[in-house]
Short mmCIF file of C-alpha atoms and ligand atoms in Angstrom, two decimals:
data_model
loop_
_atom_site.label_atom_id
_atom_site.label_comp_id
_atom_site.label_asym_id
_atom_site.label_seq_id
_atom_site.Cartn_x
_atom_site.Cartn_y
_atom_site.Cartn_z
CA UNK A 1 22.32 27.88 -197.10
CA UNK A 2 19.83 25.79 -194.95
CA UNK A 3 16.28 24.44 -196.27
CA UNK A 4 13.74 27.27 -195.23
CA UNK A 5 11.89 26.23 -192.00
CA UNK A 6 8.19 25.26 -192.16
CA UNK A 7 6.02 25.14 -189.35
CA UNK A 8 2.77 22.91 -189.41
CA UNK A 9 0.22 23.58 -186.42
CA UNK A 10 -1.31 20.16 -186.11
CA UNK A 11 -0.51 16.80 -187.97
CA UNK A 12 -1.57 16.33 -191.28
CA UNK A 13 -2.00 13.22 -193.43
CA UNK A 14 1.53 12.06 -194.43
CA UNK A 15 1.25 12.36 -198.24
CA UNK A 16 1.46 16.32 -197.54
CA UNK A 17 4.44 15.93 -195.18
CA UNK A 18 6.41 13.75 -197.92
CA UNK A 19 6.37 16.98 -200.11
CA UNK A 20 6.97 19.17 -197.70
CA UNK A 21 10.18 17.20 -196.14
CA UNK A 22 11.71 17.02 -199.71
CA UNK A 23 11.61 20.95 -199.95
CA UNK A 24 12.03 22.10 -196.19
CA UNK A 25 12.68 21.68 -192.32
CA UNK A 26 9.69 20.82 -191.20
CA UNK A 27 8.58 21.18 -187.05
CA UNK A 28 5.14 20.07 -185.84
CA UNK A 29 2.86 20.63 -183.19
CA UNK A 30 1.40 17.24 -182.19
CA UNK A 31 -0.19 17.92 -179.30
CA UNK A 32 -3.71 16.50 -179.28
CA UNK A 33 -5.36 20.14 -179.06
CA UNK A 34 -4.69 23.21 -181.14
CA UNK A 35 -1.27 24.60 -180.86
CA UNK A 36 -1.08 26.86 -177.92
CA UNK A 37 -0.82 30.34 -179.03
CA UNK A 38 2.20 30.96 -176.50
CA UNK A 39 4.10 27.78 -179.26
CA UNK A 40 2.91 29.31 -182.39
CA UNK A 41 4.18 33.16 -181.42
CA UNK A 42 7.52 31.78 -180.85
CA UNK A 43 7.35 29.26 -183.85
CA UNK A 44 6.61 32.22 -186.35
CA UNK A 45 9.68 34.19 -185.49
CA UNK A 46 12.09 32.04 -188.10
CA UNK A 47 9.27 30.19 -189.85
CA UNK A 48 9.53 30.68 -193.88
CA UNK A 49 6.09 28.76 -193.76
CA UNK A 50 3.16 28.16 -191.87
CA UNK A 51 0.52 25.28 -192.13
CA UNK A 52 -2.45 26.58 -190.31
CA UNK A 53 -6.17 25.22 -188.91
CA UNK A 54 -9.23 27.17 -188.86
CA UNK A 55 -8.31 26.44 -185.25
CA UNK A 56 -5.60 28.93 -185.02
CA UNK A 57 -6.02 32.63 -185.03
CA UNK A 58 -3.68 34.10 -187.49
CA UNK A 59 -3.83 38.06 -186.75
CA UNK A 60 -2.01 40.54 -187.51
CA UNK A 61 -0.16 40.88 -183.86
CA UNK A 62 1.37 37.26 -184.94
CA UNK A 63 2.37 38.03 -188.43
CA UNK A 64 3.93 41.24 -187.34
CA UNK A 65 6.72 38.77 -185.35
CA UNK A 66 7.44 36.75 -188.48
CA UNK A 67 10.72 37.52 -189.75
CA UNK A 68 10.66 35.29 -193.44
CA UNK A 69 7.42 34.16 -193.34
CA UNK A 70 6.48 34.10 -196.71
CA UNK A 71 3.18 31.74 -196.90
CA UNK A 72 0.49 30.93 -194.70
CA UNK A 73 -1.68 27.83 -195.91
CA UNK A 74 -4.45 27.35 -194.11
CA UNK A 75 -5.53 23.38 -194.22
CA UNK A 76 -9.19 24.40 -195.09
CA UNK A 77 -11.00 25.94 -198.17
CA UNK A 78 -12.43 28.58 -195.11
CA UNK A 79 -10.00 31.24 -194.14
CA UNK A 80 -11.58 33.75 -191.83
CA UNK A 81 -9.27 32.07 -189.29
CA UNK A 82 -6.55 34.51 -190.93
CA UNK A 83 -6.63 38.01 -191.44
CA UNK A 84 -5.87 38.27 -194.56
CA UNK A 85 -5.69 42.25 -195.15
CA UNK A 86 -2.67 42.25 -192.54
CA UNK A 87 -0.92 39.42 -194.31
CA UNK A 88 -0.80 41.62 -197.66
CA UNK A 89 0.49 44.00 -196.25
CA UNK A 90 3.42 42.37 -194.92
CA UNK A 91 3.43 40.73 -198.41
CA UNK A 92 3.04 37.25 -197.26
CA UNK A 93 0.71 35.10 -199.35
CA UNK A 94 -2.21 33.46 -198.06
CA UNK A 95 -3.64 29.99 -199.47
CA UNK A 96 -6.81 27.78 -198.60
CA UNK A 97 -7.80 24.01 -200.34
CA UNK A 98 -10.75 24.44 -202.41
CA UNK A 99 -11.92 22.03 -204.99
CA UNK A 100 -10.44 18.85 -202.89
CA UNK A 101 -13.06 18.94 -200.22
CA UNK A 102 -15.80 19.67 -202.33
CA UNK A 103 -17.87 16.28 -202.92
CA UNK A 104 -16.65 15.17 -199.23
CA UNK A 105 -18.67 17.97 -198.37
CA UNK A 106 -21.46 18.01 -199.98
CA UNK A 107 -22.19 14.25 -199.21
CA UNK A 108 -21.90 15.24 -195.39
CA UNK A 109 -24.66 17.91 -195.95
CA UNK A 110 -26.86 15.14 -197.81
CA UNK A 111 -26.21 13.25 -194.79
CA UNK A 112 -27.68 15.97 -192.50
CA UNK A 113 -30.58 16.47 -195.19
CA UNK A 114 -31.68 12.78 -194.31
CA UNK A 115 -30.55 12.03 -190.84
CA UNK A 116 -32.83 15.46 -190.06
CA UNK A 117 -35.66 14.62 -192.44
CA UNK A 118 -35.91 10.60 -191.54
CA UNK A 119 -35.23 11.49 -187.61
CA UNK A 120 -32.45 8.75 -188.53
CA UNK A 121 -30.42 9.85 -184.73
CA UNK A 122 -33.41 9.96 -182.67
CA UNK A 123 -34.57 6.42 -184.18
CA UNK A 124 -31.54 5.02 -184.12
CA UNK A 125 -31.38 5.88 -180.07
CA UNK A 126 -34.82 5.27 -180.05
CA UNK A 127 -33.45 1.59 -181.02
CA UNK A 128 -30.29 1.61 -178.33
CA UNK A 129 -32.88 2.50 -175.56
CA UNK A 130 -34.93 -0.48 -176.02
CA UNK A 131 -38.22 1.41 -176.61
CA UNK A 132 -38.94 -0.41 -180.01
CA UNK A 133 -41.81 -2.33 -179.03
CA UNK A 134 -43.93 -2.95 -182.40
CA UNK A 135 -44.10 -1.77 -185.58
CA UNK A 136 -46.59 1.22 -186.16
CA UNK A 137 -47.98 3.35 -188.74
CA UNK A 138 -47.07 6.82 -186.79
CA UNK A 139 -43.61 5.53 -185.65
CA UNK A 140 -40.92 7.88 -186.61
CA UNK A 141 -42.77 9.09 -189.45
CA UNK A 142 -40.55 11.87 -191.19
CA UNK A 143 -40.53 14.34 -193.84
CA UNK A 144 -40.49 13.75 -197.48
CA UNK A 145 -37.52 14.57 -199.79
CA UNK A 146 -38.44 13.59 -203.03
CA UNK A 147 -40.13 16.12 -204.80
CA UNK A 148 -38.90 18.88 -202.06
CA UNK A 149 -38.22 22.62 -202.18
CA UNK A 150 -34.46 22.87 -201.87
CA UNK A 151 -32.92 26.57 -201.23
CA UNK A 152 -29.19 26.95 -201.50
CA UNK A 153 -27.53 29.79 -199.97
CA UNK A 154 -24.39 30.44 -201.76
CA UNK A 155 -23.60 28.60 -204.78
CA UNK A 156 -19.81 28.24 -204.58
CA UNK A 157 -18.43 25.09 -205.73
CA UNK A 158 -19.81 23.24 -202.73
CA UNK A 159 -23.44 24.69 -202.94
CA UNK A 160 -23.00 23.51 -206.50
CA UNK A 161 -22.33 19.88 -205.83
CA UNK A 162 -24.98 20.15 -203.51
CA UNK A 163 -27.47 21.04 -206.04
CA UNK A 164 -26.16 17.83 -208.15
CA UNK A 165 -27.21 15.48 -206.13
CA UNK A 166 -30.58 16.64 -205.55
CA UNK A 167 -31.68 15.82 -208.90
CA UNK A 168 -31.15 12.37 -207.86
CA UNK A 169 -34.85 13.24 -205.51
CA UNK A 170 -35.75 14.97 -208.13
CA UNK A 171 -36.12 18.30 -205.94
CA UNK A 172 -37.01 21.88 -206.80
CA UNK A 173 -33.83 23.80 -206.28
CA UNK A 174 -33.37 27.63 -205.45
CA UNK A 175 -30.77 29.44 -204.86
CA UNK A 176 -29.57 33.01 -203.32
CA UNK A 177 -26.02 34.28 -203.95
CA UNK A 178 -24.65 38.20 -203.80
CA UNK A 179 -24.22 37.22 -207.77
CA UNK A 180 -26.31 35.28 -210.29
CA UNK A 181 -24.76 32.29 -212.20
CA UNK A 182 -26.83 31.77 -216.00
CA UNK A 183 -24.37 29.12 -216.76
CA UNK A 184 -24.90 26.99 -213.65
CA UNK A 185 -28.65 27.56 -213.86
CA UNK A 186 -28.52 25.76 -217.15
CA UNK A 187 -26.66 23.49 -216.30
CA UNK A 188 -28.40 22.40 -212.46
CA UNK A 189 -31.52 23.31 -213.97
CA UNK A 190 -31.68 25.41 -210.62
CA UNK A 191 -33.25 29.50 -210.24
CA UNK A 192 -32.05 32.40 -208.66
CA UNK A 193 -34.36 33.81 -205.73
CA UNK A 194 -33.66 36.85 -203.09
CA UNK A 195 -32.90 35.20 -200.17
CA UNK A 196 -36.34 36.41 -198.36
CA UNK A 197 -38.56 34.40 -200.87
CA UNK A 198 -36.03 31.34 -201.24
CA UNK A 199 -36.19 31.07 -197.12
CA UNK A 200 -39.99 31.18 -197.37
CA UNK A 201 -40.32 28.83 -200.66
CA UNK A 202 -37.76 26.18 -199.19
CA UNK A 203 -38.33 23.07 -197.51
CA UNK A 204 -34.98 22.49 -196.59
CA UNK A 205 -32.54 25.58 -196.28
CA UNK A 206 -28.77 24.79 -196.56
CA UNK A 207 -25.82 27.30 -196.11
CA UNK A 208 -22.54 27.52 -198.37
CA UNK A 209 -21.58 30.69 -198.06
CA UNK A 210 -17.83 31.93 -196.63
CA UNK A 211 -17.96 33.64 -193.31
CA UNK A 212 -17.32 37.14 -193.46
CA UNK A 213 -19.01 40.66 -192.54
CA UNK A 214 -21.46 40.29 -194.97
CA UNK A 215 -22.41 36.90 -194.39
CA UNK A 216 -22.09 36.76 -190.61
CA UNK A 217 -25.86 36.48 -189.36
CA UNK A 218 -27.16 36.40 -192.96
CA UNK A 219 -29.44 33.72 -191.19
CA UNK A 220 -31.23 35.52 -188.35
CA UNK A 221 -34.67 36.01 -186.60
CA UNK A 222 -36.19 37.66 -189.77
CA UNK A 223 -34.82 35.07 -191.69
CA UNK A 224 -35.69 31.96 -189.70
CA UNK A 225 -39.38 33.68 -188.74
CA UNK A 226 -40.19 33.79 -192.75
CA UNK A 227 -39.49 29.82 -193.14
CA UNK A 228 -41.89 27.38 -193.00
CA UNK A 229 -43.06 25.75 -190.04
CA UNK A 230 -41.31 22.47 -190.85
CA UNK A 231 -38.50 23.36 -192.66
CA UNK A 232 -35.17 21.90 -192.17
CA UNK A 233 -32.19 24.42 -191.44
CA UNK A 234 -28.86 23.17 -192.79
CA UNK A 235 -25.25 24.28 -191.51
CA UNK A 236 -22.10 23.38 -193.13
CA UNK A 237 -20.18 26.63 -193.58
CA UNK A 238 -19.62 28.29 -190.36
CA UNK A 239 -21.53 29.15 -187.66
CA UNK A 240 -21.50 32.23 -187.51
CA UNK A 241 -23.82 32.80 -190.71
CA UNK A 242 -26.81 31.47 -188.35
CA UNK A 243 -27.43 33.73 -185.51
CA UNK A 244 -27.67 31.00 -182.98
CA UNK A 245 -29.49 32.29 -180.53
CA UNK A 246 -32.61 33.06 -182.97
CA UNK A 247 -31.85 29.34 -184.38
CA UNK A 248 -32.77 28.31 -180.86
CA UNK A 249 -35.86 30.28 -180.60
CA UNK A 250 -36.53 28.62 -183.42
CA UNK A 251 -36.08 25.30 -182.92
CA UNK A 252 -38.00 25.75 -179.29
CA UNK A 253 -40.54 27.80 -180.83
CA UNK A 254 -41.62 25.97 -183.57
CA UNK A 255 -41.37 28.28 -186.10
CA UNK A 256 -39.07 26.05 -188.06
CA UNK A 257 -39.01 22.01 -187.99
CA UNK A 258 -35.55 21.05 -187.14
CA UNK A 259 -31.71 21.68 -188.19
CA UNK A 260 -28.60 19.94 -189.33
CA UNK A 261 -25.89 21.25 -187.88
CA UNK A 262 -21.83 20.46 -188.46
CA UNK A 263 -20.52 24.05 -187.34
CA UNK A 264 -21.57 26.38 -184.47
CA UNK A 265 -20.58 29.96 -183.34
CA UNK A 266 -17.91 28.67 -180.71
CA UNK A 267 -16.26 24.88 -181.07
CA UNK A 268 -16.47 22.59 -179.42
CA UNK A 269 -19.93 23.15 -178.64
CA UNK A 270 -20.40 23.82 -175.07
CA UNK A 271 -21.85 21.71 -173.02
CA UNK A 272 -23.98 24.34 -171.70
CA UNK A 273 -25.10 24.70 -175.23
CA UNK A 274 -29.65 24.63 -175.14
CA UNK A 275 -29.29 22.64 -178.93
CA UNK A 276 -28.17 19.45 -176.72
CA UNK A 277 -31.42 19.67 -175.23
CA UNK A 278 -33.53 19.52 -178.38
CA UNK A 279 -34.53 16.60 -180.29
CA UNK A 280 -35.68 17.91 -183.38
CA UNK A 281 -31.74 19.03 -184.12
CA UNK A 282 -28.66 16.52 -185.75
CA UNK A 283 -25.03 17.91 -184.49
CA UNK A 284 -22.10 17.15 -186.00
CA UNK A 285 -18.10 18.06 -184.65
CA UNK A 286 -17.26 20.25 -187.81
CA UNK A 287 -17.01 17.09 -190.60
CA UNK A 288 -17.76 18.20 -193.54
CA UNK A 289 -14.33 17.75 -195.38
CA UNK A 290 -13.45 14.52 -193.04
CA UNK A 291 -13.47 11.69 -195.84
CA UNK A 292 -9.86 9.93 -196.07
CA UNK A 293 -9.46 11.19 -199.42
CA UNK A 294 -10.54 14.65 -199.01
CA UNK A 295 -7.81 15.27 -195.65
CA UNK A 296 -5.41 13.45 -197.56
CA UNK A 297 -6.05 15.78 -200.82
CA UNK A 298 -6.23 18.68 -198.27
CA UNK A 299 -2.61 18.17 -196.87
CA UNK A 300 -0.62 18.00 -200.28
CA UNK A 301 -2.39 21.11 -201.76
CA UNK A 302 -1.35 23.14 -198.46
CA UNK A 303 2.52 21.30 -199.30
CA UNK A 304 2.29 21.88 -203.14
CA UNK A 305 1.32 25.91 -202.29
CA UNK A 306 3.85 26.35 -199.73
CA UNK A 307 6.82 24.27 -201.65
CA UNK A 308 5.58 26.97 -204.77
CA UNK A 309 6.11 29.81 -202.67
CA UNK A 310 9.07 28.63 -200.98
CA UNK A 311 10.45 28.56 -204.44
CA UNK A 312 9.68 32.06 -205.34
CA UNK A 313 6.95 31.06 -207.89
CA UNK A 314 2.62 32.51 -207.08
CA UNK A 315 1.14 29.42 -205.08
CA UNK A 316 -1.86 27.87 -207.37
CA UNK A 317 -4.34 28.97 -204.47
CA UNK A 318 -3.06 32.09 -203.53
CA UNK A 319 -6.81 34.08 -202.35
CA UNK A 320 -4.79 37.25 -201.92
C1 DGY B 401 -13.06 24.14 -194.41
O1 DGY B 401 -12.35 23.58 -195.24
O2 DGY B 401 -13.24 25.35 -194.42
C2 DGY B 401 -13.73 23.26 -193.40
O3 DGY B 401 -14.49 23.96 -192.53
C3 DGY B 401 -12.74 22.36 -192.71
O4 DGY B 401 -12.33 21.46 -193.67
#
């Protein structure tokens, strides 16, 4: 008998592939863009695993062509990429990365916290474009972070390592979730707040929460209307929580102060996009998890779940 066949949809850091090779036949798309859907369909047919993006749309009409698939590991801690109600039912076992990414990506939202507080892009073009002429008392002047309001939405393991570091500026911190968590409220000295009051208490906002059909628009008009006038909206879950055409209002409107934003309802941003226009808005290209160790981490849990489930035994981050 052969080694089963795994499929990976992009290239992944080579620590990951090392595993995998030892355990399987392993094919690659390494094309610079996302494996074209036409590739993947006939890929699937003979695949006994599949190493997915959040890139790649893994639905039930794809599945349903998979002869031996047995695994699909997505390469993210995020999995609404894959529908994972259809893969149960064909009985094939669906994985994400959690805990690797974790501090990668909650030092990329701290970044957004201060580039958008300390208008650290627009100085630093400010800078580039030679307009620095003098040093003045109202040049760039920001907003404070010591001693802020913080408000967490969702207070998964991310919007818990968030919450860390924001003792370190000695903040207030809130937070919302669909469940309360005594121990970490103890232990972050953080409180629990329905989301209305935390939105209107906060003077930075920050999103942690999964996307799915309860949390897609949490963030909308209502939402965005009860903040205050300079508070800082902050994105590093998926786009689709903010409604982003209220987030525009918003920002053009004035009736918040800015945003930090690494993920957006359709990426790549289009160019057409009205956030390129505004200035009081950071925009990243979806890099939360991007630290070396973090995509390096990333690719051998996807190997270790798929070599598990190649193997017959439950892979360690099964989520269904
Ligand atoms: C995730 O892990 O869900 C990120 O969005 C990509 O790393």
């Amino acid at each position: 008998m052969g080694k089963p066949k795994v499929y990976v949809t992009r290239l992944i850091p080579k620590e990951g592939l090392a595993i995998l090779r030892e355990a399987a036949d392993v094919t690659m798309w390494e094309g610079n863009s996302p494996v074209p859907r036409k590739v993947l369909e006939k890929e699937i047919i003979e695949a006994d695993g599949l190493i997915s993006l959040i890139t790649d749309t893994i639905d039930e009409t794809l599945m349903e062509q998979a002869k031996n698939l047995k695994i699909v590991a997505n390469y993210a801690v995020g999995f609404d990429n894959i529908d994972v109600k259809a893969a149960s039912k064909k009985g094939i076992c669906v994985t994400n990365t959690p805990d690797v990414l974790t501090n990668a990506t909650a030092d990329l939202t701290w970044a957004l916290i201060l580039a958008t507080a300390r208008r650290i892009v627009e100085a630093e073009r400010f800078v580039r474009n030679g307009m620095w002429k003098a040093w003045t008392p109202t040049l760039m002047v920001g907003k404070d972070v010591q001693g802020a309001t913080l408000g967490i939405v969702g207070l998964g393991r991310i919007g818990q390592a968030v919450a860390k570091r924001a003792k370190g500026f000695s903040m207030k911190v809130l937070y919302y979730d669909q469940k309360r968590n005594p121990e970490a409220e103890e232990r972050l000295e953080i409180s629990f707040h329905p989301l209305s009051e935390l939105m209107s208490e906060s003077d930075f906002v920050s999103i942690h929460v999964p996307l799915n059909k309860q949390t897609h628009h949490l963030i909308g008009k209502e939402e965005m209307k009860e903040m205050k006038e300079d508070a800082i909206l902050i994105n590093t879950s998926r786009g689709s929580v903010v409604d982003e055409e209220a987030l525009v209002s918003a920002l053009a409107d004035g009736w918040i102060g800015g945003a930090g934003l690494d993920v957006f309802e359709e990426e790549p941003l289009p160019m057409n996009s009205k956030l390129l226009q505004m200035i009081n808005v950071v925009l990243l290209p979806h890099i939360g998890s991007a630290s070396r160790e973090a995509r390096k981490q990333m690719a051998v849990v996807v190997a270790e779940n798929v070599t598990a489930a190649l193997s017959g035994k439950t892979p360690p981050d099964t989520v269904n």
